[in-house]
XYZ file of C-alpha atoms in Angstrom:
673
model
C 18.760 39.828 7.970
C 18.171 40.334 11.779
C 14.642 38.716 12.283
C 14.548 37.020 15.632
C 10.965 36.054 16.142
C 10.200 32.887 18.292
C 7.477 31.239 18.344
C 6.666 27.562 20.246
C 6.984 26.065 17.111
C 8.587 27.902 14.794
C 11.383 30.732 14.404
C 12.487 33.334 12.056
C 16.426 33.440 12.296
C 19.840 33.015 11.120
C 20.675 29.369 9.998
C 22.828 27.302 12.828
C 26.611 26.987 11.932
C 26.546 23.821 10.537
C 24.276 25.089 7.641
C 26.692 27.975 6.951
C 25.594 31.469 5.695
C 24.880 32.822 2.144
C 24.760 36.462 1.926
C 21.886 38.109 -0.521
C 24.699 39.149 -3.232
C 25.481 35.596 -3.588
C 22.254 34.314 -3.639
C 21.577 37.106 -6.828
C 24.660 36.035 -8.082
C 23.458 32.166 -8.661
C 20.237 33.284 -10.465
C 21.732 33.503 -13.807
C 20.114 32.424 -16.947
C 22.336 30.013 -18.692
C 22.065 28.446 -21.999
C 20.297 25.572 -19.863
C 18.003 27.357 -18.097
C 17.112 29.236 -21.234
C 16.242 26.299 -22.806
C 13.958 24.648 -19.738
C 11.895 27.870 -19.514
C 11.644 28.091 -23.088
C 10.159 24.494 -23.198
C 7.432 25.608 -20.272
C 9.101 24.084 -17.521
C 9.588 25.761 -14.278
C 13.427 25.781 -13.139
C 15.178 25.489 -10.018
C 18.440 27.929 -9.955
C 19.832 25.804 -7.223
C 19.072 23.590 -4.626
C 21.141 23.204 -1.204
C 20.141 20.617 1.255
C 21.833 19.396 4.083
C 21.134 16.930 7.168
C 22.779 17.296 10.354
C 22.338 14.683 12.989
C 24.069 14.625 16.465
C 23.111 12.569 19.547
C 21.191 15.648 20.511
C 19.646 16.306 17.397
C 18.552 15.562 13.704
C 18.194 18.724 11.542
C 17.710 19.327 7.657
C 18.350 22.563 6.233
C 17.410 23.899 2.230
C 17.807 26.661 0.246
C 16.520 26.857 -3.300
C 15.548 29.414 -5.696
C 12.700 28.518 -8.201
C 10.770 30.338 -11.042
C 7.038 30.830 -10.618
C 6.473 30.462 -14.196
C 3.379 27.917 -13.904
C 0.253 29.281 -12.178
C -0.182 25.879 -10.500
C 3.493 26.775 -8.801
C 2.989 30.749 -7.865
C -0.442 28.807 -6.370
C 1.287 26.307 -4.188
C 3.940 28.570 -2.896
C 1.774 31.508 -2.130
C 0.293 28.998 0.783
C 1.712 26.028 2.043
C 1.794 23.980 5.011
C 4.897 22.344 6.936
C 4.249 19.630 9.544
C 6.390 19.658 12.195
C 6.727 16.809 15.140
C 6.507 17.738 19.221
C 9.580 19.350 19.875
C 10.626 20.351 16.302
C 11.222 23.492 15.670
C 10.826 24.832 11.873
C 13.239 27.641 11.341
C 12.676 30.724 8.689
C 15.523 31.966 7.501
C 14.902 34.014 3.984
C 11.810 34.262 2.377
C 12.466 36.242 -0.776
C 11.712 36.611 -4.543
C 14.221 37.891 -7.437
C 11.873 40.910 -9.370
C 13.613 42.489 -12.452
C 16.834 41.237 -10.813
C 16.337 42.604 -7.388
C 15.765 40.734 -4.385
C 13.343 41.691 -2.165
C 12.563 40.714 1.195
C 8.861 38.753 1.389
C 8.696 38.022 5.143
C 6.850 41.095 6.039
C 4.621 39.960 3.410
C 4.197 36.487 4.837
C 1.641 35.244 7.446
C 2.403 32.335 9.433
C -0.066 30.281 11.604
C 0.243 27.428 14.197
C -2.579 25.014 13.963
C -3.343 21.580 14.985
C -2.692 18.527 12.570
C -5.665 17.730 11.619
C -4.548 14.910 9.215
C -3.566 13.073 11.906
C -6.423 13.028 14.452
C -9.537 10.934 14.431
C -9.528 7.131 14.309
C -7.366 6.437 17.325
C -4.605 8.777 16.159
C -2.931 10.787 18.879
C -0.396 13.568 18.015
C 1.593 16.509 18.561
C 1.983 17.377 15.538
C 1.510 21.138 14.406
C 0.554 22.109 11.073
C 2.612 25.412 10.327
C 0.063 27.154 7.471
C 2.588 29.955 5.349
C 0.994 32.235 3.408
C 3.226 34.801 1.262
C 1.229 37.777 0.152
C 2.145 39.654 -3.788
C 3.830 36.674 -5.169
C 3.732 37.198 -9.008
C 3.980 34.905 -12.112
C 7.855 35.479 -13.281
C 8.861 35.669 -9.969
C 11.932 33.623 -8.780
C 11.542 32.501 -5.439
C 13.821 32.054 -2.934
C 13.392 29.868 0.318
C 15.779 29.018 2.922
C 14.771 27.066 6.074
C 15.336 24.652 8.572
C 13.575 21.621 10.539
C 15.612 21.074 14.032
C 14.452 18.277 16.231
C 15.728 17.850 19.448
C 15.332 14.385 21.263
C 13.887 14.208 24.448
C 14.291 11.041 26.890
C 11.258 9.479 24.998
C 13.395 9.626 21.973
C 15.927 7.123 23.273
C 16.239 5.250 20.010
C 16.762 8.373 18.152
C 19.525 9.450 20.578
C 21.375 6.019 20.081
C 20.502 5.439 16.155
C 20.254 7.453 13.132
C 18.509 6.563 10.117
C 18.094 8.326 7.210
C 16.800 7.862 3.092
C 18.122 10.703 0.472
C 16.168 10.079 -2.790
C 17.131 11.771 -5.932
C 15.738 15.228 -6.707
C 12.035 15.048 -8.608
C 12.524 14.778 -12.457
C 9.868 17.487 -13.133
C 12.254 19.993 -12.567
C 15.141 20.981 -14.284
C 18.140 22.080 -12.002
C 20.813 24.246 -12.563
C 22.899 23.298 -9.494
C 21.858 20.339 -6.532
C 23.818 19.585 -3.847
C 22.847 17.515 -0.920
C 25.703 17.393 2.365
C 25.027 14.562 4.595
C 26.812 15.936 8.322
C 27.812 13.159 10.802
C 28.406 14.405 14.569
C 27.272 11.570 16.237
C 29.755 9.567 18.617
C 28.740 6.425 16.285
C 29.836 5.708 12.581
C 27.250 6.215 10.412
C 27.312 3.658 7.134
C 25.910 4.861 3.736
C 24.523 2.922 1.021
C 24.000 4.173 -2.707
C 21.433 1.639 -4.106
C 19.179 1.939 -7.918
C 22.307 4.545 -9.222
C 23.058 3.784 -13.023
C 25.459 3.699 -15.375
C 25.595 5.925 -18.592
C 23.637 3.010 -20.501
C 20.787 2.888 -17.720
C 21.807 0.077 -16.353
C 21.829 -0.443 -12.578
C 24.836 -0.308 -10.431
C 25.777 -2.921 -7.771
C 24.853 -1.127 -4.403
C 27.874 0.553 -2.961
C 28.394 0.823 1.195
C 30.536 3.676 2.752
C 31.007 5.056 6.271
C 31.441 8.382 8.024
C 33.048 8.755 11.419
C 31.926 11.894 13.621
C 33.315 15.341 12.088
C 32.849 13.438 8.240
C 30.538 14.738 5.243
C 29.464 13.225 2.462
C 28.512 15.390 -0.321
C 26.760 14.242 -3.894
C 26.528 17.538 -6.295
C 25.287 17.754 -9.503
C 25.456 21.085 -12.315
C 22.610 21.264 -15.372
C 20.780 18.286 -14.032
C 17.466 16.688 -14.805
C 17.076 13.545 -13.513
C 17.020 11.022 -16.167
C 14.924 8.135 -14.055
C 11.822 6.836 -15.847
C 9.202 7.415 -12.596
C 6.800 5.018 -14.087
C 9.393 2.061 -14.572
C 12.356 2.986 -12.430
C 13.448 3.155 -8.614
C 14.689 6.578 -7.752
C 18.283 6.054 -6.823
C 18.507 6.751 -2.982
C 21.335 6.559 -0.278
C 20.210 4.996 2.863
C 22.335 6.725 5.993
C 22.048 4.600 9.046
C 24.164 3.861 12.470
C 26.489 1.116 11.612
C 25.124 -1.944 12.866
C 23.951 -5.573 12.304
C 20.673 -7.245 12.518
C 21.735 -9.761 15.288
C 23.072 -6.776 17.699
C 19.934 -4.693 17.045
C 17.824 -7.627 18.006
C 19.840 -7.876 20.859
C 19.377 -4.577 21.926
C 15.656 -4.306 21.427
C 15.090 -7.496 23.202
C 15.644 -6.721 27.220
C 13.623 -3.617 26.338
C 10.737 -5.758 25.990
C 11.548 -8.839 28.410
C 11.532 -6.429 30.991
C 8.130 -5.066 30.050
C 6.827 -8.505 30.035
C 8.017 -9.272 33.512
C 6.668 -6.376 35.088
C 3.281 -8.495 36.174
C 1.744 -11.651 35.468
C -1.560 -11.761 33.711
C -3.261 -13.358 36.699
C -2.286 -10.236 39.235
C -3.880 -8.007 36.782
C -6.840 -9.322 34.619
C -8.102 -12.041 37.309
C -11.731 -11.320 35.144
C -9.813 -11.659 31.541
C -8.613 -15.297 33.297
C -11.954 -16.529 34.262
C -13.247 -16.037 30.684
C -10.458 -17.745 29.231
C -10.477 -20.530 31.741
C -14.095 -21.222 30.934
C -13.112 -22.447 26.985
C -12.253 -25.724 26.730
C -11.335 -25.823 23.325
C -7.926 -24.742 22.648
C -8.993 -23.286 19.265
C -11.656 -21.282 20.347
C -9.405 -20.121 23.366
C -6.809 -18.403 20.930
C -9.702 -17.064 19.013
C -10.957 -15.382 21.987
C -7.555 -14.102 22.962
C -7.127 -12.577 19.663
C -10.389 -10.761 19.393
C -10.412 -9.604 22.879
C -7.207 -7.405 22.046
C -8.689 -6.892 18.740
C -11.826 -5.380 19.470
C -11.821 -4.551 23.252
C -8.735 -2.669 23.700
C -9.022 0.937 21.593
C -6.024 1.385 18.990
C -4.471 4.888 19.844
C -1.602 5.678 17.667
C 0.817 7.916 18.903
C 2.882 9.135 16.190
C 5.203 10.985 18.658
C 6.041 7.784 20.392
C 6.061 5.326 17.299
C 10.158 6.218 16.824
C 10.620 4.906 20.092
C 10.289 0.721 20.533
C 9.435 1.004 23.982
C 6.363 -0.775 24.924
C 3.723 0.283 27.198
C 3.364 -2.290 30.006
C 0.696 -4.590 29.324
C -0.974 -4.154 32.616
C -1.627 -0.559 32.026
C -2.909 -1.372 28.436
C -5.807 -4.175 29.961
C -6.623 -1.240 32.771
C -7.127 1.655 30.249
C -8.192 -0.346 27.608
C -6.082 1.139 25.082
C -2.603 1.529 23.481
C -0.760 1.185 20.312
C 0.605 -1.581 18.157
C 3.421 -2.480 20.552
C 1.033 -2.235 23.413
C -1.570 -4.288 21.935
C 0.907 -6.632 20.742
C 2.633 -7.384 24.139
C -0.918 -7.634 25.399
C -1.831 -10.409 23.115
C 1.486 -12.180 23.700
C 0.989 -12.366 27.415
C -2.408 -13.655 26.949
C -0.999 -15.965 24.740
C 1.716 -17.477 26.701
C -0.940 -17.554 29.891
C -2.814 -20.140 27.722
C -0.169 -21.829 26.092
C 0.272 -20.845 22.960
C 3.852 -19.818 21.507
C 3.966 -16.350 20.308
C 6.419 -13.416 19.544
C 6.369 -9.931 19.133
C 7.747 -8.656 15.365
C 8.540 -5.317 14.022
C 7.575 -4.604 10.354
C 6.806 -1.973 8.093
C 4.110 -2.617 5.273
C 5.129 0.771 3.633
C 8.306 0.066 2.657
C 8.261 -3.804 3.097
C 10.426 -4.050 -0.462
C 13.201 -1.557 0.365
C 13.784 -3.049 3.778
C 16.210 -6.082 2.279
C 18.184 -3.217 0.857
C 18.186 -1.115 3.227
C 20.981 -1.042 6.301
C 19.957 -3.009 9.239
C 18.601 -0.416 11.602
C 15.432 -0.584 14.070
C 13.784 2.759 12.845
C 13.316 0.960 8.994
C 9.896 -0.322 11.240
C 6.977 1.485 12.337
C 4.478 -1.115 12.915
C 4.284 -4.428 15.569
C 2.566 -7.624 15.099
C 2.366 -10.783 16.779
C 3.477 -13.879 15.308
C 2.153 -17.074 16.540
C 3.299 -20.653 15.910
C 0.406 -23.319 16.112
C -0.036 -26.718 15.037
C 3.009 -26.493 13.481
C 2.102 -23.806 11.230
C 3.072 -19.804 11.631
C 0.527 -17.109 11.356
C 0.636 -13.602 11.971
C -1.931 -11.301 13.700
C -2.304 -7.613 13.827
C -3.264 -6.842 17.187
C -4.211 -3.279 15.950
C -7.442 -4.269 13.491
C -10.845 -4.751 14.397
C -13.801 -6.805 13.498
C -12.103 -9.738 12.242
C -12.935 -13.031 13.155
C -12.534 -16.908 12.608
C -10.037 -19.493 13.846
C -6.754 -18.967 13.310
C -6.239 -21.190 10.297
C -9.152 -18.860 9.029
C -8.675 -15.348 9.950
C -7.442 -12.750 7.498
C -4.115 -12.953 5.759
C -1.625 -10.325 5.994
C 0.681 -9.610 3.091
C 4.295 -8.786 3.685
C 7.664 -10.186 3.465
C 10.480 -8.841 5.851
C 10.462 -8.576 10.031
C 12.513 -8.674 12.772
C 11.642 -10.763 15.665
C 11.913 -9.877 19.044
C 14.614 -12.581 20.193
C 17.880 -12.959 20.910
C 20.665 -13.069 18.085
C 17.793 -12.799 15.157
C 18.599 -11.805 11.489
C 15.794 -10.140 9.537
C 13.607 -12.717 8.464
C 11.698 -13.583 4.980
C 8.588 -14.714 5.373
C 7.313 -18.033 3.558
C 5.581 -17.708 0.181
C 1.496 -19.168 1.046
C -1.403 -21.064 -0.478
C -4.751 -20.698 0.604
C -6.026 -23.881 2.311
C -9.893 -22.725 1.310
C -11.405 -20.761 -1.861
C -11.393 -16.787 -0.629
C -14.468 -16.935 -3.128
C -16.611 -19.583 -4.317
C -19.625 -18.368 -6.335
C -22.230 -20.484 -8.011
C -24.418 -18.557 -10.920
C -26.993 -19.789 -12.293
C -28.927 -17.989 -15.253
C -32.160 -19.796 -16.384
C -34.111 -18.253 -19.380
C -37.653 -18.858 -20.533
C -38.624 -16.977 -23.236
C -37.852 -13.654 -22.748
C -37.506 -13.640 -19.176
C -34.107 -14.286 -17.733
C -33.599 -15.550 -13.843
C -30.584 -14.925 -12.151
C -29.258 -16.302 -9.001
C -25.684 -15.675 -7.489
C -24.644 -17.478 -4.137
C -21.422 -16.328 -3.309
C -19.198 -17.601 -0.324
C -16.765 -15.377 1.070
C -13.765 -16.651 3.448
C -10.796 -15.095 5.105
C -9.850 -11.319 4.371
C -12.970 -11.363 1.483
C -15.157 -12.380 4.570
C -14.172 -9.743 6.864
C -14.456 -7.038 4.062
C -17.758 -8.057 3.006
C -18.815 -7.980 6.816
C -17.655 -4.160 6.633
C -19.220 -3.550 3.190
C -22.779 -4.381 4.201
C -22.350 -3.195 7.606
C -21.202 0.304 6.465
C -23.347 0.518 3.329
C -26.830 1.381 1.977
C -28.548 -1.700 0.562
C -29.670 0.158 -2.739
C -26.103 1.126 -3.108
C -24.758 -2.513 -2.510
C -27.434 -3.754 -5.211
C -26.430 -1.052 -7.556
C -22.663 -2.364 -7.267
C -23.864 -5.841 -8.134
C -25.543 -4.721 -11.048
C -23.057 -2.812 -12.577
C -20.666 -5.918 -12.219
C -23.322 -7.791 -13.626
C -23.684 -5.010 -16.705
C -20.343 -6.092 -17.727
C -20.384 -9.482 -16.954
C -23.461 -10.240 -19.244
C -22.100 -8.247 -22.035
C -24.915 -5.749 -22.060
C -22.783 -2.993 -22.334
C -22.320 -3.672 -25.807
C -25.724 -3.342 -26.639
C -27.647 -1.359 -24.156
C -25.027 0.998 -23.060
C -26.625 3.893 -21.802
C -29.490 1.986 -19.697
C -30.178 2.591 -16.490
C -29.081 -0.893 -14.816
C -32.121 -0.658 -12.563
C -34.540 -0.965 -15.403
C -32.420 -4.126 -16.699
C -32.283 -6.195 -13.183
C -35.580 -5.894 -11.918
C -36.854 -7.393 -8.781
C -32.974 -7.074 -7.465
C -32.497 -8.143 -4.186
C -29.123 -9.524 -1.919
C -29.534 -10.629 1.566
C -26.136 -12.173 3.504
C -27.789 -15.510 4.442
C -25.397 -16.744 7.014
C -22.037 -15.330 8.748
C -20.128 -18.399 10.364
C -17.429 -16.535 12.845
C -15.799 -19.636 13.578
C -15.154 -20.497 9.885
C -14.993 -17.065 8.800
C -17.291 -17.664 6.256
C -20.167 -15.078 4.972
C -22.718 -16.583 1.972
C -24.211 -14.009 0.099
C -27.045 -14.385 -2.348
C -28.254 -12.023 -4.951
C -31.401 -12.682 -7.354
C -33.004 -10.474 -10.156
C -35.085 -10.874 -13.118
C -33.872 -9.858 -16.675
C -36.846 -9.048 -19.282
C -34.389 -9.901 -23.078
C -30.955 -11.752 -21.208
C -29.818 -12.657 -24.214
C -26.668 -9.906 -26.165
C -27.494 -9.416 -29.309
C -24.771 -8.234 -32.046
C -25.396 -5.991 -34.939
C -26.127 -8.687 -37.139
C -29.243 -9.387 -34.929
C -27.299 -12.839 -33.719
C -28.473 -13.489 -29.862
C -25.698 -15.362 -27.132
C -26.074 -15.708 -23.636
C -22.764 -15.270 -21.768
C -21.519 -14.401 -18.432
C -17.618 -13.345 -18.114
C -16.210 -12.435 -14.626
C -13.732 -9.933 -15.361
C -11.959 -10.205 -11.714
C -10.734 -13.426 -12.737
C -8.401 -11.876 -15.409
C -5.555 -9.936 -13.449
C -5.332 -6.955 -15.586
C -2.506 -5.800 -13.130
C -0.289 -8.726 -13.849
C -0.892 -8.117 -17.762
C 0.108 -5.053 -17.514
C 2.724 -5.035 -15.430
C 5.802 -3.297 -16.697
C 8.477 -1.886 -14.219
C 12.309 -2.377 -14.956
C 13.247 -2.602 -11.047
C 10.231 -3.947 -8.841
C 9.838 -7.368 -8.998
C 5.974 -8.238 -9.469
C 4.119 -8.906 -6.292
C 1.920 -11.626 -5.979
C -1.332 -11.293 -3.415
C -4.296 -12.725 -5.487
C -6.938 -14.629 -3.687
C -8.243 -18.205 -4.641
C -11.234 -18.048 -6.394
C -13.709 -20.924 -7.745
C -16.390 -20.633 -9.762
C -19.269 -22.812 -11.398
C -21.320 -20.691 -14.106
C -24.556 -22.181 -15.147
C -26.470 -21.101 -18.380
C -30.019 -22.415 -19.062
C -32.113 -21.595 -21.955
C -35.153 -22.895 -23.766
C -33.187 -22.813 -27.435
C -31.075 -24.789 -28.801
C -27.410 -23.790 -29.051
C -24.389 -24.740 -30.895
C -23.119 -27.280 -28.908
C -19.684 -27.213 -31.271
C -19.141 -23.405 -30.846
C -15.247 -22.786 -30.081
C -15.398 -20.598 -27.476
C -18.366 -22.376 -26.303
C -16.552 -25.991 -25.637
C -13.004 -24.438 -24.852
C -11.119 -25.497 -21.880
C -7.576 -24.425 -19.971
C -5.339 -25.959 -17.626
C -2.637 -23.928 -16.380
C -0.063 -24.963 -13.981
C 2.243 -22.101 -13.635
C 4.561 -22.044 -10.897
C 3.110 -19.373 -9.277
C -0.656 -20.359 -9.979
C -2.710 -23.278 -11.528
C -5.950 -22.246 -13.231
C -8.378 -24.941 -14.722
C -11.703 -24.589 -16.678
C -13.461 -27.308 -17.553
C -16.978 -27.355 -19.119
C -20.342 -29.219 -19.743
C -22.478 -28.950 -22.753
C -25.937 -29.744 -23.678
C -28.497 -28.882 -26.206
C -29.921 -26.338 -24.135
C -27.280 -24.938 -22.350
C -23.830 -25.170 -20.510
C -21.970 -25.133 -17.350
C -18.196 -24.230 -16.975
C -16.218 -24.532 -13.551
C -13.226 -22.046 -12.752
C -10.615 -22.657 -10.211
C -7.453 -20.185 -9.542
C -4.789 -21.129 -6.905
C -1.970 -18.814 -6.754
C 1.129 -19.081 -4.761
C 0.955 -15.802 -2.683
C 3.063 -13.826 -0.806
C 5.999 -13.782 -3.178
C 7.921 -11.638 -5.220
C 8.148 -13.529 -8.913
C 11.317 -12.336 -10.508
C 11.766 -10.586 -13.607
C 13.351 -13.696 -15.131
C 10.009 -15.874 -15.027
C 7.482 -13.100 -15.240
C 7.214 -13.170 -18.902
C 5.765 -16.621 -18.721
C 3.687 -15.409 -15.842
C 2.291 -12.828 -17.875
C 1.647 -15.436 -20.742
C -0.418 -17.649 -18.818
C -2.679 -14.826 -17.756
C -3.243 -13.609 -21.137
C -4.434 -17.280 -21.749
C -6.730 -16.763 -19.100
C -8.026 -13.469 -20.603
C -8.292 -15.357 -23.929
C -12.344 -16.380 -23.145
C -11.378 -18.342 -20.319
C -12.927 -16.456 -17.511
C -16.395 -17.057 -18.197
C -19.154 -18.707 -20.427
C -20.544 -17.863 -23.686
C -23.490 -20.131 -25.921
C -24.801 -19.126 -29.122
C -28.492 -19.473 -29.972
C -29.694 -21.434 -32.766
C -32.603 -19.209 -34.156
C -35.756 -21.340 -34.785
C -36.717 -21.970 -38.306
C -35.757 -23.758 -41.015
C -33.831 -20.584 -42.883
C -32.155 -20.199 -39.834
C -31.005 -23.834 -39.198
C -29.984 -23.646 -43.045
C -27.678 -20.528 -42.276
C -26.592 -21.886 -39.090
C -25.356 -25.035 -41.280
C -23.859 -23.021 -44.076
C -22.054 -20.929 -41.267
C -20.357 -23.717 -39.630
C -19.212 -26.061 -43.148
C -17.425 -22.278 -43.851
C -16.079 -21.235 -40.609
């Protein structure tokens, strides 16, 4: 193969020396239908004859190589192979070494049949996202069912001065192969050509009985390689309930040294200029606010809402932030820039704050990863105020409230930009308020019911509800409430298929108050219902209201073997009042049933008041959130949620039908119940 075609973002060429060189005959020799291969294809499974991956890292580049051959026996795989996209970063080159098929035992070069287009990566545009990423679209003509496709390619990322962190530190996570595929052979090689030692940690590997082994850490000096290889392999991981085995490679270091590496970079930025020098107009506004609580709120909301968030994907792997004077002048910046500006403003008003590094996407894994600054992909601000810790994401918009009422961010691990820091674990949290505080009144006279819901949302719920009402058509909002009530009133069981607009007549919904200091939004929904009773097949009538949001289905159904349950539910309070002009069964089991649960991770209480013409239930749910529930404690946690689901998430009343025969039937039913 003598192809030497080169475009800015891709090349067609031979592999680099570190990747090795595999000849055409060797490719053909490796594509043999062994007994293992025949078994997989006979079962209708596509088959990968071999997958050879290599990762090469030095102080000047990171590169990945792959050579693989797999069947195109399924139309879906044929379609995906015929047209595919490769995303490359700035200064990253995609190298195509071989695109071939084995057809009737003959290796056919398909590069002449391949069309390549370089496009802007539109997935990374809009919404403040800036990116020089390119999308390389590859279309291969005349691929046929039962071909064996051979792909050999590399991605080479040469570092620029902007990649100073990647020059200094390496991080790569190898994850075990997809368990859809059967592999005749797979091999992974990590090649360290850096001056620094690289540590690697094997995590979530299992023994023959499927038990997770203790993590294993080893080291690679310059010039050394790590190799893992398997023959006739199907990954045995239960992907729905187990974590795929993975190996974390990172430049050998510790959290304390890493924090001390990053601190001078930030301190240099903080010391560039004072707020007085570059933001006199902002200082004038701050000084005009006498109350420190309100001054703090103003500072946070100024940076969140007046500084445009620009996520520059090409710079996120470096940690040098933009100077606050530039961020203020240009009114835009990424997460680091906005966090630094917010800290500078908070320093001015005398509120203690620091920048912290997080990764919401891999938060669970950070405690298992080797220490690395490249484990983080986001920066937020930690604020110490009046004896409490608060965390503010400066990139979020349209959030409101004094500091104690603002939205709560769920995450666990972070590195604070201060000297001599270790990886920190955030404390668990109990809401000092109810995120949802709802009062439901249903009053039935004759065949007509009047429905009134008043709901107060606070914190994250208030912010979300403001956004929802801002961007959603009012008719759509009403339909959403109608749909929820259709199930809450159990109409799904006696009038399924009926248009909800014909059930909830004169439905209306409005925001009746919005307190942006308390971050509290109050919403009222009203409707009229003809024939409001649920009627069972025996013609018994019931008035009921069960809010399925109180039932935490995710907690009841959670089955993962490796991941602990992440507890992040909102605090909730409900008052449900059902009134009627009919007599009700004041001794019915579920009408009078109350519950009280004191679990280490949540408190739940439901209390009832019952009269001859109606009943009320008062429900309170107070969770301990931002915490992982250990597996040893989870079954008790699950059982307590089953108790909530056992008719403790609402209220139902049974109507005693008028007339002597109906009363006698009711008395008879009660006697023999």
